[in-house]
Amino acid sequence: MKLSLQEPSLKKISGVLALPVLDGKLHSHSLAKKVDQALGGLLSSFIKKTEFKGRVAEVENIATHGKIGAFQVLLVGLGKGKKLEADDLRRAAAASAKAAERLKSAKLYSALSLIDHDWKPEELAQILAEGTVLSTYRFDKFKGKKDPKSHLAGVEFLLSAIKEKAAFARGLKLGQVGAEGALYARDLVNTPSHNKPPEVLGLEAKKLKGVRTRVWKHQEIKKMGMGALYGVGMGSTRHPPVFIEMHYKPKTKAKKTIAVVGKGITFDSGGLSLKPPKYMETMKDDMAGAAAVLGLMKILPQLNPKVEVYGYISSAENMPGGGAQRPGDVVKAYNGKTIEVLNTDAEGRLALADALSYIGKHRKVDYIIDMATLTGAALVALGDLVTAALGTDEALIKKIQKAGDFTGEKVWELPLEERYWEDFKSEVADMRNIGGLYAGTINGALFLKQFVPEKTKWVHLDIAGPSWANKPWTYCPVGGTGIMVRTLARLLEDF
Ligand code: BES
Ligand code: ZN
Ligand code: ZN
């Protein structure tokens, strides 16, 4: 998809033209007035007389019968009597692009870029680009009958302020690259587990350009002492675990070093603590943390933030095969601590324990952010739209939250209540892998904390809910959402 800029001259517009409707009125820009005039007042009378309310992302298309260059005009709602949020605009951009696709137009001219707003020009452009690119997502690789092909090859955003042009173009690029990273993550999540075992995630990491990658295979994982990750992988007779490190170094001197860590369980059957069938249906999604890390590492060389970034993935298939670890088994993590595995379905924390320990032993980083579909309890607490954040650095949590408010990926902090740690006490090992009955999401984070290198600022993001869309959203169909790629990209942009 080609995104570009053009002056709002009626003569230069063909294909489909999108005009914003704000507060129930055609947004009064000279271009909108000209179009309405050329159509004999059709647009304003349509808004006045029909059911069209101009709700956010509501779109109505109106034929122009050759009266202007564009063959259709889209009236695109931006809501009524409310503050315009970034996600409203993102959805409006997405709905416009989807309408242009339905009309089989190769070109969309969008006047959404002409609205009055409080964002920086770069931010407005980023939001519009994100909505546009994210809306085009299809996952039909495994369908015999493919989804209808899109004819939409480009979107021209109309811009009159020449002085904003450079900033706007930068924003379009940021938005497009970020969205493409998220779409890559969606693809990885939506891919059936059969087609993305741990070794395939390793190959994906090796394909990334501008990033140095190392992949440890299962014998090495065992030999180097990553007993927790190795234990999770033992139940899979076909697909052994891998540990992945990726490294992005900016061209200029880095201000800070950060590690992002993803849970990469390519399928979570629960292991011998087997899940009931209903709970297993979406468990190909249990590598969404890893997908977010891959999506981010893929786009970093294009975004070029001044931060050094290490990406880590602990990947295994959690299966109940003959070699599987048993409830009651004791494994030794990379930092030497022993864990009594009482529930083999609490495997994500085991896999991540070794990645976190590895960082502590071999790398000096200022921050660690881990992302994991760690607990069903996160869904109970916050539903499928909000990410749970827990950690040791309030400022970093706030920063992630702020970035998420911009990208439309909501984040909410839960308390890291230390007293719950008492329930992890084991009679035979340093700790058990499960805690008390309640506060499952806090428990998961408390377990991870045991492996976070001391004095390193750390935030854990439990994305069990928002990594998967149960209902479609304007710019995301049911399935993998590609959560956190755009939010972390935004975070690193001005870290
Ligand atoms: N992958 C699951 C968590 C999950 C559940 C993700 C639903 C997405 C949707 C995780 O490995 C798991 O099974 N966690 C257990 C932990 C428990 C045994 C302490 C859970 O949440 O029940
Ligand atoms: Zn599990
Ligand atoms: Zn899991």
Short mmCIF file of C-alpha atoms and ligand atoms in Angstrom, two decimals:
data_model
loop_
_atom_site.label_atom_id
_atom_site.label_comp_id
_atom_site.label_asym_id
_atom_site.label_seq_id
_atom_site.Cartn_x
_atom_site.Cartn_y
_atom_site.Cartn_z
CA MET A 1 0.00 0.00 0.00
CA LYS A 2 1.41 3.35 -1.02
CA LEU A 3 0.61 6.25 1.30
CA SER A 4 1.33 9.75 0.07
CA LEU A 5 0.44 13.42 0.32
CA GLN A 6 -1.34 15.73 -2.05
CA GLU A 7 -2.75 19.25 -2.01
CA PRO A 8 -6.54 19.35 -1.66
CA SER A 9 -7.33 20.39 -5.21
CA LEU A 10 -10.63 19.04 -6.55
CA LYS A 11 -9.19 18.78 -10.05
CA LYS A 12 -6.57 16.29 -8.93
CA ILE A 13 -8.95 13.89 -7.23
CA SER A 14 -10.25 10.71 -8.84
CA GLY A 15 -11.28 7.28 -7.51
CA VAL A 16 -12.94 7.58 -4.13
CA LEU A 17 -12.88 10.68 -1.93
CA ALA A 18 -13.38 10.42 1.84
CA LEU A 19 -14.79 13.46 3.64
CA PRO A 20 -15.03 13.61 7.45
CA VAL A 21 -18.34 14.27 9.19
CA LEU A 22 -17.76 15.75 12.62
CA ASP A 23 -20.53 16.54 15.12
CA GLY A 24 -23.12 15.61 12.55
CA LYS A 25 -21.85 18.12 10.01
CA LEU A 26 -19.68 17.93 6.94
CA HIS A 27 -16.34 19.10 8.29
CA SER A 28 -16.12 22.60 6.94
CA HIS A 29 -13.06 22.73 4.82
CA SER A 30 -13.09 24.58 1.52
CA LEU A 31 -12.67 21.28 -0.32
CA ALA A 32 -15.78 19.78 1.29
CA LYS A 33 -17.77 22.90 0.42
CA LYS A 34 -16.62 22.75 -3.19
CA VAL A 35 -17.57 19.10 -3.50
CA ASP A 36 -20.96 19.67 -1.92
CA GLN A 37 -21.58 22.57 -4.31
CA ALA A 38 -20.50 20.56 -7.33
CA LEU A 39 -22.99 17.88 -6.28
CA GLY A 40 -25.78 20.42 -5.86
CA GLY A 41 -25.85 20.21 -2.05
CA LEU A 42 -26.36 16.45 -2.11
CA LEU A 43 -23.92 15.77 0.74
CA SER A 44 -25.30 18.25 3.27
CA SER A 45 -28.89 17.29 2.51
CA PHE A 46 -27.99 13.59 2.80
CA ILE A 47 -26.54 14.19 6.28
CA LYS A 48 -29.58 16.22 7.30
CA LYS A 49 -32.31 13.97 5.95
CA THR A 50 -31.14 10.38 6.31
CA GLU A 51 -30.39 7.94 9.10
CA PHE A 52 -26.68 8.62 8.72
CA LYS A 53 -25.54 9.81 12.15
CA GLY A 54 -21.83 10.26 11.60
CA ARG A 55 -20.94 7.88 14.43
CA VAL A 56 -17.27 7.01 14.68
CA ALA A 57 -16.22 4.95 11.64
CA GLU A 58 -19.75 4.98 10.17
CA VAL A 59 -19.36 5.28 6.41
CA GLU A 60 -21.85 6.05 3.67
CA ASN A 61 -20.90 6.13 0.01
CA ILE A 62 -22.55 8.47 -2.43
CA ALA A 63 -22.25 8.24 -6.21
CA THR A 64 -21.16 11.44 -7.95
CA HIS A 65 -22.40 10.53 -11.45
CA GLY A 66 -19.45 12.22 -13.10
CA LYS A 67 -20.00 15.62 -11.49
CA ILE A 68 -16.53 15.51 -9.96
CA GLY A 69 -13.41 13.45 -10.73
CA ALA A 70 -14.07 10.97 -7.94
CA PHE A 71 -16.76 8.42 -8.80
CA GLN A 72 -17.82 8.04 -5.18
CA VAL A 73 -17.69 10.24 -2.11
CA LEU A 74 -17.46 8.62 1.30
CA LEU A 75 -19.02 10.38 4.25
CA VAL A 76 -16.92 9.22 7.18
CA GLY A 77 -18.21 9.70 10.72
CA LEU A 78 -15.94 11.02 13.48
CA GLY A 79 -18.55 11.04 16.23
CA LYS A 80 -20.73 13.58 17.91
CA GLY A 81 -20.28 15.76 20.98
CA LYS A 82 -17.17 14.04 22.24
CA LYS A 83 -13.45 14.61 22.32
CA LEU A 84 -11.87 13.02 19.29
CA GLU A 85 -9.61 10.18 20.48
CA ALA A 86 -6.69 8.76 18.51
CA ASP A 87 -8.52 5.48 18.10
CA ASP A 88 -11.63 7.21 16.71
CA LEU A 89 -9.52 8.65 13.95
CA ARG A 90 -7.68 5.37 13.41
CA ARG A 91 -11.00 3.60 12.99
CA ALA A 92 -12.32 6.28 10.64
CA ALA A 93 -9.21 5.86 8.47
CA ALA A 94 -9.68 2.09 8.55
CA ALA A 95 -13.36 2.29 7.66
CA SER A 96 -12.58 4.62 4.73
CA ALA A 97 -9.98 2.23 3.34
CA LYS A 98 -12.32 -0.73 3.71
CA ALA A 99 -15.14 1.16 1.94
CA ALA A 100 -12.77 2.04 -0.91
CA GLU A 101 -11.87 -1.66 -1.14
CA ARG A 102 -15.53 -2.63 -1.34
CA LEU A 103 -15.95 -0.12 -4.17
CA LYS A 104 -13.01 -1.76 -5.92
CA SER A 105 -11.22 1.53 -6.23
CA ALA A 106 -7.47 1.60 -6.81
CA LYS A 107 -7.16 4.98 -5.18
CA LEU A 108 -8.53 6.68 -2.10
CA TYR A 109 -8.19 10.41 -1.47
CA SER A 110 -8.69 11.14 2.20
CA ALA A 111 -9.63 14.49 3.71
CA LEU A 112 -9.36 13.07 7.23
CA SER A 113 -5.95 14.73 7.27
CA LEU A 114 -7.63 18.14 7.02
CA ILE A 115 -9.51 18.05 10.34
CA ASP A 116 -8.84 20.41 13.22
CA HIS A 117 -6.96 18.51 15.90
CA ASP A 118 -4.60 18.72 18.89
CA TRP A 119 -1.97 16.25 17.73
CA LYS A 120 1.36 17.06 16.19
CA PRO A 121 1.17 16.74 12.39
CA GLU A 122 3.46 13.72 12.62
CA GLU A 123 1.12 12.03 15.11
CA LEU A 124 -2.00 12.70 13.07
CA ALA A 125 -0.32 11.18 10.03
CA GLN A 126 0.83 8.18 12.06
CA ILE A 127 -2.68 7.48 13.32
CA LEU A 128 -4.16 7.72 9.81
CA ALA A 129 -1.48 5.47 8.34
CA GLU A 130 -1.95 2.88 11.08
CA GLY A 131 -5.70 2.69 10.60
CA THR A 132 -5.32 2.44 6.84
CA VAL A 133 -2.65 -0.27 6.81
CA LEU A 134 -4.10 -2.32 9.68
CA SER A 135 -7.51 -2.38 7.99
CA THR A 136 -6.15 -4.19 4.95
CA TYR A 137 -5.29 -7.33 6.93
CA ARG A 138 -6.29 -10.69 5.50
CA PHE A 139 -5.26 -14.15 6.58
CA ASP A 140 -6.32 -16.50 3.81
CA LYS A 141 -3.13 -18.51 3.37
CA PHE A 142 -4.91 -21.66 4.49
CA LYS A 143 -8.17 -21.09 2.61
CA GLY A 144 -8.89 -22.87 -0.63
CA LYS A 145 -11.18 -20.05 -1.68
CA LYS A 146 -9.23 -16.86 -1.07
CA ASP A 147 -10.75 -13.65 0.32
CA PRO A 148 -11.66 -11.07 -2.32
CA LYS A 149 -8.53 -9.35 -3.58
CA SER A 150 -8.05 -5.69 -2.70
CA HIS A 151 -7.70 -3.25 -5.59
CA LEU A 152 -6.72 -0.40 -3.32
CA ALA A 153 -3.13 0.38 -4.24
CA GLY A 154 -2.68 3.77 -2.63
CA VAL A 155 -4.12 6.42 -0.35
CA GLU A 156 -3.45 10.11 -0.91
CA PHE A 157 -3.89 12.17 2.23
CA LEU A 158 -4.89 15.72 1.43
CA LEU A 159 -2.81 18.39 3.07
CA SER A 160 -2.90 22.16 2.54
CA ALA A 161 -0.29 23.25 5.10
CA ILE A 162 2.92 22.98 3.09
CA LYS A 163 5.06 23.60 6.17
CA GLU A 164 3.72 20.44 7.77
CA LYS A 165 4.61 18.30 4.81
CA ALA A 166 7.89 16.83 6.06
CA ALA A 167 6.51 16.01 9.50
CA PHE A 168 3.41 14.50 7.94
CA ALA A 169 5.43 12.31 5.61
CA ARG A 170 7.52 11.13 8.56
CA GLY A 171 4.35 10.25 10.46
CA LEU A 172 2.99 8.29 7.52
CA LYS A 173 6.17 6.23 7.44
CA LEU A 174 6.16 5.64 11.20
CA GLY A 175 2.54 4.56 11.08
CA GLN A 176 2.96 2.31 8.08
CA VAL A 177 6.08 0.59 9.40
CA GLY A 178 4.53 0.09 12.84
CA ALA A 179 1.36 -1.35 11.34
CA GLU A 180 3.35 -3.68 9.10
CA GLY A 181 5.20 -4.97 12.17
CA ALA A 182 1.85 -5.63 13.84
CA LEU A 183 0.50 -7.42 10.76
CA TYR A 184 3.55 -9.67 10.75
CA ALA A 185 2.83 -10.50 14.40
CA ARG A 186 -0.82 -11.23 13.52
CA ASP A 187 0.30 -13.62 10.81
CA LEU A 188 2.56 -15.47 13.23
CA VAL A 189 -0.22 -15.80 15.81
CA ASN A 190 -2.84 -16.85 13.28
CA THR A 191 -0.58 -19.51 11.75
CA PRO A 192 -1.60 -22.98 12.99
CA SER A 193 0.76 -24.46 15.57
CA HIS A 194 1.59 -27.28 13.18
CA ASN A 195 3.20 -24.71 10.87
CA LYS A 196 5.12 -22.70 13.44
CA PRO A 197 6.96 -25.02 15.84
CA PRO A 198 9.82 -23.48 17.89
CA GLU A 199 12.43 -24.14 15.20
CA VAL A 200 10.33 -22.11 12.74
CA LEU A 201 10.28 -19.14 15.12
CA GLY A 202 14.07 -19.48 15.16
CA LEU A 203 14.15 -19.36 11.36
CA GLU A 204 11.86 -16.32 11.35
CA ALA A 205 14.24 -14.54 13.73
CA LYS A 206 17.18 -15.39 11.47
CA LYS A 207 15.37 -13.89 8.49
CA LEU A 208 15.18 -10.43 10.07
CA LYS A 209 17.30 -7.79 8.37
CA GLY A 210 19.49 -5.37 10.31
CA VAL A 211 19.36 -7.55 13.41
CA ARG A 212 21.93 -10.07 14.70
CA THR A 213 20.32 -13.32 15.72
CA ARG A 214 21.46 -16.40 17.60
CA VAL A 215 19.38 -19.52 18.11
CA TRP A 216 20.17 -22.20 20.71
CA LYS A 217 18.83 -25.70 19.97
CA HIS A 218 17.54 -28.08 22.59
CA GLN A 219 20.79 -29.96 23.31
CA GLU A 220 22.51 -26.64 23.93
CA ILE A 221 19.63 -25.46 26.08
CA LYS A 222 20.01 -28.58 28.18
CA LYS A 223 23.80 -28.38 28.35
CA MET A 224 23.91 -24.72 29.31
CA GLY A 225 21.51 -25.34 32.19
CA MET A 226 18.22 -23.90 31.03
CA GLY A 227 16.36 -26.68 32.82
CA ALA A 228 13.08 -24.80 33.13
CA LEU A 229 12.64 -24.14 29.41
CA TYR A 230 14.00 -27.57 28.58
CA GLY A 231 11.49 -29.21 30.93
CA VAL A 232 8.55 -27.52 29.20
CA GLY A 233 9.75 -28.78 25.83
CA MET A 234 10.19 -32.42 26.90
CA GLY A 235 6.57 -33.39 26.30
CA SER A 236 6.81 -32.68 22.58
CA THR A 237 8.22 -35.66 20.73
CA ARG A 238 8.45 -33.78 17.43
CA HIS A 239 9.32 -30.19 18.17
CA PRO A 240 12.12 -29.44 20.62
CA PRO A 241 12.48 -26.03 22.29
CA VAL A 242 14.68 -23.17 21.12
CA PHE A 243 16.06 -20.07 22.79
CA ILE A 244 16.48 -17.01 20.59
CA GLU A 245 18.48 -13.82 21.00
CA MET A 246 18.18 -10.88 18.60
CA HIS A 247 20.20 -7.69 18.79
CA TYR A 248 19.54 -4.28 17.28
CA LYS A 249 22.22 -1.62 17.66
CA PRO A 250 21.52 1.93 16.50
CA LYS A 251 24.01 3.61 14.19
CA THR A 252 24.54 6.51 16.58
CA LYS A 253 25.40 6.03 20.25
CA ALA A 254 22.55 4.45 22.18
CA LYS A 255 21.08 6.37 25.11
CA LYS A 256 19.82 3.23 26.84
CA THR A 257 19.79 -0.54 26.50
CA ILE A 258 16.56 -2.47 26.78
CA ALA A 259 15.66 -6.14 26.56
CA VAL A 260 12.26 -7.31 25.34
CA VAL A 261 11.34 -10.88 26.14
CA GLY A 262 8.50 -12.91 24.65
CA LYS A 263 6.76 -16.11 25.69
CA GLY A 264 6.89 -18.39 22.66
CA ILE A 265 4.78 -21.42 23.50
CA THR A 266 3.77 -22.44 19.98
CA PHE A 267 0.98 -24.58 21.38
CA ASP A 268 -0.18 -24.90 24.96
CA SER A 269 -2.05 -28.15 25.53
CA GLY A 270 -1.33 -27.72 29.23
CA GLY A 271 1.04 -30.69 29.14
CA LEU A 272 0.13 -33.51 31.53
CA SER A 273 -2.00 -30.95 33.42
CA LEU A 274 -4.04 -31.11 30.23
CA LYS A 275 -6.42 -28.27 29.34
CA PRO A 276 -10.09 -29.02 28.59
CA PRO A 277 -10.79 -28.93 24.80
CA LYS A 278 -12.55 -25.54 24.81
CA TYR A 279 -9.60 -23.87 26.51
CA MET A 280 -7.19 -25.34 23.98
CA GLU A 281 -8.92 -23.96 20.88
CA THR A 282 -7.00 -20.68 20.79
CA MET A 283 -3.74 -21.94 22.26
CA LYS A 284 -1.82 -21.36 19.05
CA ASP A 285 -1.95 -17.82 20.42
CA ASP A 286 0.38 -18.73 23.29
CA MET A 287 3.36 -17.34 21.37
CA ALA A 288 1.86 -13.85 20.99
CA GLY A 289 4.60 -12.44 23.24
CA ALA A 290 7.21 -13.92 20.92
CA ALA A 291 5.28 -12.57 17.92
CA ALA A 292 5.39 -9.09 19.46
CA VAL A 293 9.16 -9.37 19.94
CA LEU A 294 9.64 -10.56 16.35
CA GLY A 295 7.32 -7.83 15.00
CA LEU A 296 9.24 -5.19 16.91
CA MET A 297 12.71 -6.47 15.98
CA LYS A 298 11.63 -6.64 12.34
CA ILE A 299 10.78 -2.93 12.19
CA LEU A 300 13.48 -1.45 14.45
CA PRO A 301 16.06 -1.10 11.66
CA GLN A 302 13.49 0.92 9.69
CA LEU A 303 12.50 3.10 12.64
CA ASN A 304 16.04 3.59 13.87
CA PRO A 305 15.41 4.56 17.50
CA LYS A 306 18.45 5.60 19.54
CA VAL A 307 18.12 2.68 21.92
CA GLU A 308 19.98 -0.60 21.87
CA VAL A 309 17.48 -3.44 21.93
CA TYR A 310 17.93 -7.12 22.74
CA GLY A 311 15.03 -9.39 21.83
CA TYR A 312 14.62 -12.77 23.53
CA ILE A 313 12.25 -15.63 22.87
CA SER A 314 11.87 -18.77 24.94
CA SER A 315 10.02 -21.14 22.68
CA ALA A 316 8.64 -24.62 23.27
CA GLU A 317 5.61 -26.72 22.48
CA ASN A 318 3.81 -27.67 25.69
CA MET A 319 2.63 -31.22 25.00
CA PRO A 320 1.76 -34.31 27.08
CA GLY A 321 4.03 -36.73 25.16
CA GLY A 322 5.82 -39.68 26.74
CA GLY A 323 8.82 -37.60 27.76
CA ALA A 324 6.71 -34.89 29.35
CA GLN A 325 7.59 -33.49 32.74
CA ARG A 326 5.25 -34.68 35.50
CA PRO A 327 3.55 -32.72 38.21
CA GLY A 328 5.94 -32.91 41.14
CA ASP A 329 9.10 -32.97 39.03
CA VAL A 330 11.83 -30.54 40.01
CA VAL A 331 13.70 -28.53 37.38
CA LYS A 332 16.68 -26.23 37.75
CA ALA A 333 16.53 -22.82 36.08
CA TYR A 334 19.48 -21.07 34.44
CA ASN A 335 20.15 -18.96 37.55
CA GLY A 336 20.49 -22.13 39.67
CA LYS A 337 17.16 -21.89 41.46
CA THR A 338 15.09 -25.08 41.62
CA ILE A 339 11.39 -25.23 40.84
CA GLU A 340 8.83 -27.86 41.77
CA VAL A 341 6.54 -28.09 38.75
CA LEU A 342 3.14 -28.79 40.29
CA ASN A 343 1.12 -27.70 37.31
CA THR A 344 2.59 -28.25 33.85
CA ASP A 345 0.08 -25.75 32.45
CA ALA A 346 1.89 -22.92 34.26
CA GLU A 347 4.65 -23.35 31.65
CA GLY A 348 5.08 -19.79 30.38
CA ARG A 349 6.71 -18.64 33.59
CA LEU A 350 9.12 -21.59 33.41
CA ALA A 351 10.15 -20.78 29.87
CA LEU A 352 10.56 -17.08 30.69
CA ALA A 353 12.51 -17.78 33.89
CA ASP A 354 15.47 -18.98 31.84
CA ALA A 355 15.36 -16.03 29.42
CA LEU A 356 15.33 -13.56 32.31
CA SER A 357 18.18 -15.42 34.03
CA TYR A 358 20.19 -15.41 30.80
CA ILE A 359 19.98 -11.62 30.60
CA GLY A 360 21.14 -11.31 34.22
CA LYS A 361 24.15 -13.50 33.59
CA HIS A 362 25.31 -12.26 30.19
CA ARG A 363 23.98 -8.79 29.38
CA LYS A 364 23.94 -5.38 30.94
CA VAL A 365 20.61 -3.75 30.22
CA ASP A 366 18.83 -0.79 31.82
CA TYR A 367 15.34 -2.16 31.32
CA ILE A 368 13.52 -5.43 30.72
CA ILE A 369 10.01 -5.66 29.33
CA ASP A 370 8.54 -9.13 29.02
CA MET A 371 5.35 -9.93 27.14
CA ALA A 372 3.44 -13.12 27.72
CA THR A 373 0.04 -14.72 27.37
CA LEU A 374 0.71 -15.84 30.91
CA THR A 375 -2.56 -16.21 32.78
CA GLY A 376 -6.23 -16.79 32.11
CA ALA A 377 -6.71 -14.69 35.24
CA ALA A 378 -5.65 -11.59 33.26
CA LEU A 379 -8.76 -12.12 31.12
CA VAL A 380 -10.88 -12.44 34.24
CA ALA A 381 -9.45 -9.22 35.68
CA LEU A 382 -9.26 -6.98 32.62
CA GLY A 383 -11.06 -8.72 29.77
CA ASP A 384 -9.71 -9.08 26.27
CA LEU A 385 -9.05 -5.40 25.59
CA VAL A 386 -6.64 -4.41 28.33
CA THR A 387 -3.08 -5.55 29.01
CA ALA A 388 -2.05 -6.09 32.63
CA ALA A 389 1.23 -4.43 33.62
CA LEU A 390 3.21 -5.30 36.75
CA GLY A 391 6.78 -4.51 37.61
CA THR A 392 9.45 -2.77 39.56
CA ASP A 393 9.56 0.55 37.76
CA GLU A 394 6.56 2.84 38.07
CA ALA A 395 7.94 5.33 35.55
CA LEU A 396 8.35 2.69 32.85
CA ILE A 397 4.82 1.36 33.44
CA LYS A 398 3.49 4.91 33.08
CA LYS A 399 5.45 5.38 29.85
CA ILE A 400 4.11 2.14 28.36
CA GLN A 401 0.62 3.12 29.42
CA LYS A 402 0.97 6.50 27.73
CA ALA A 403 2.26 4.90 24.53
CA GLY A 404 -0.68 2.47 24.67
CA ASP A 405 -3.17 5.31 25.03
CA PHE A 406 -1.86 6.67 21.75
CA THR A 407 -1.81 3.36 19.88
CA GLY A 408 -5.20 2.22 21.15
CA GLU A 409 -3.64 -0.68 23.10
CA LYS A 410 -4.80 -0.11 26.65
CA VAL A 411 -2.58 -1.00 29.59
CA TRP A 412 -3.54 -1.11 33.28
CA GLU A 413 -1.30 -1.69 36.26
CA LEU A 414 -1.93 -4.41 38.84
CA PRO A 415 -0.10 -4.41 42.18
CA LEU A 416 2.86 -6.70 42.65
CA GLU A 417 1.73 -7.78 46.14
CA GLU A 418 4.74 -9.50 47.70
CA ARG A 419 2.79 -11.29 50.43
CA TYR A 420 1.23 -13.62 47.87
CA TRP A 421 4.72 -15.02 47.31
CA GLU A 422 4.33 -17.05 50.54
CA ASP A 423 2.12 -19.49 48.66
CA PHE A 424 4.96 -20.41 46.30
CA LYS A 425 6.84 -22.10 49.12
CA SER A 426 7.85 -25.68 48.27
CA GLU A 427 8.80 -28.55 50.58
CA VAL A 428 11.27 -29.99 48.09
CA ALA A 429 12.60 -27.13 45.95
CA ASP A 430 13.32 -23.38 46.14
CA MET A 431 9.81 -22.63 44.93
CA ARG A 432 6.76 -24.14 43.25
CA ASN A 433 5.54 -22.96 39.88
CA ILE A 434 2.05 -22.12 41.15
CA GLY A 435 0.89 -19.93 44.01
CA GLY A 436 -2.42 -19.43 45.77
CA LEU A 437 -5.88 -19.80 44.32
CA TYR A 438 -6.55 -16.11 43.67
CA ALA A 439 -4.77 -13.22 41.95
CA GLY A 440 -3.37 -15.49 39.24
CA THR A 441 -1.91 -12.62 37.21
CA ILE A 442 -0.07 -11.17 40.20
CA ASN A 443 1.20 -14.65 41.05
CA GLY A 444 2.58 -15.11 37.55
CA ALA A 445 4.46 -11.81 37.80
CA LEU A 446 5.78 -12.65 41.29
CA PHE A 447 7.24 -15.86 39.93
CA LEU A 448 8.97 -14.05 37.05
CA LYS A 449 10.39 -11.49 39.48
CA GLN A 450 12.53 -14.23 41.08
CA PHE A 451 14.52 -14.41 37.84
CA VAL A 452 14.78 -10.74 36.93
CA PRO A 453 18.37 -9.53 37.37
CA GLU A 454 18.71 -7.45 40.50
CA LYS A 455 18.55 -3.68 40.11
CA THR A 456 17.21 -3.97 36.56
CA LYS A 457 14.04 -2.01 35.96
CA TRP A 458 11.46 -4.51 34.82
CA VAL A 459 7.88 -4.55 33.57
CA HIS A 460 5.83 -7.65 32.83
CA LEU A 461 2.94 -7.32 30.37
CA ASP A 462 0.35 -10.07 30.58
CA ILE A 463 -1.26 -10.00 27.12
CA ALA A 464 -3.38 -13.15 27.53
CA GLY A 465 -6.50 -11.05 26.82
CA PRO A 466 -5.67 -8.51 24.10
CA SER A 467 -3.41 -10.76 22.02
CA TRP A 468 -6.54 -12.36 20.59
CA ALA A 469 -9.65 -10.62 19.26
CA ASN A 470 -12.84 -12.55 20.02
CA LYS A 471 -14.87 -9.95 18.15
CA PRO A 472 -13.84 -7.93 15.12
CA TRP A 473 -12.77 -4.32 15.59
CA THR A 474 -12.71 -1.81 12.74
CA TYR A 475 -9.06 -2.44 11.98
CA CYS A 476 -8.68 -5.99 13.29
CA PRO A 477 -10.60 -9.15 12.42
CA VAL A 478 -11.16 -12.05 14.85
CA GLY A 479 -7.85 -13.75 15.70
CA GLY A 480 -4.35 -12.51 16.48
CA THR A 481 -4.18 -8.76 17.05
CA GLY A 482 -0.44 -8.10 16.82
CA ILE A 483 -0.68 -6.41 20.22
CA MET A 484 2.27 -4.40 21.62
CA VAL A 485 4.32 -4.07 18.44
CA ARG A 486 3.08 -0.53 17.83
CA THR A 487 3.04 0.40 21.51
CA LEU A 488 6.65 -0.65 22.06
CA ALA A 489 7.72 1.00 18.83
CA ARG A 490 6.11 4.21 20.07
CA LEU A 491 7.77 3.79 23.46
CA LEU A 492 11.23 3.40 21.94
CA GLU A 493 10.69 6.30 19.52
CA ASP A 494 11.13 8.81 22.33
CA PHE A 495 12.63 6.75 25.09
N1 BES B 1 -1.33 -19.89 28.16
C1 BES B 1 -2.02 -19.99 29.38
C2 BES B 1 -2.73 -18.71 29.77
C3 BES B 1 -3.85 -18.26 28.86
C4 BES B 1 -5.16 -18.59 29.14
C5 BES B 1 -3.59 -17.47 27.77
C6 BES B 1 -6.17 -18.15 28.32
C7 BES B 1 -4.61 -17.02 26.94
C8 BES B 1 -5.90 -17.36 27.23
C9 BES B 1 -1.05 -20.33 30.51
O1 BES B 1 0.04 -21.10 30.15
C10 BES B 1 -1.81 -21.08 31.54
O2 BES B 1 -2.31 -22.11 31.24
N2 BES B 1 -1.87 -20.52 32.75
C11 BES B 1 -2.58 -21.14 33.82
C12 BES B 1 -1.77 -20.91 35.08
C13 BES B 1 -2.25 -21.69 36.25
C14 BES B 1 -2.08 -23.18 36.03
C15 BES B 1 -1.50 -21.25 37.48
C16 BES B 1 -3.93 -20.47 33.93
O3 BES B 1 -4.05 -19.27 33.69
O4 BES B 1 -4.89 -21.17 34.25
ZN ZN B 2 -0.38 -23.18 30.17
ZN ZN B 3 0.66 -20.92 28.17
#
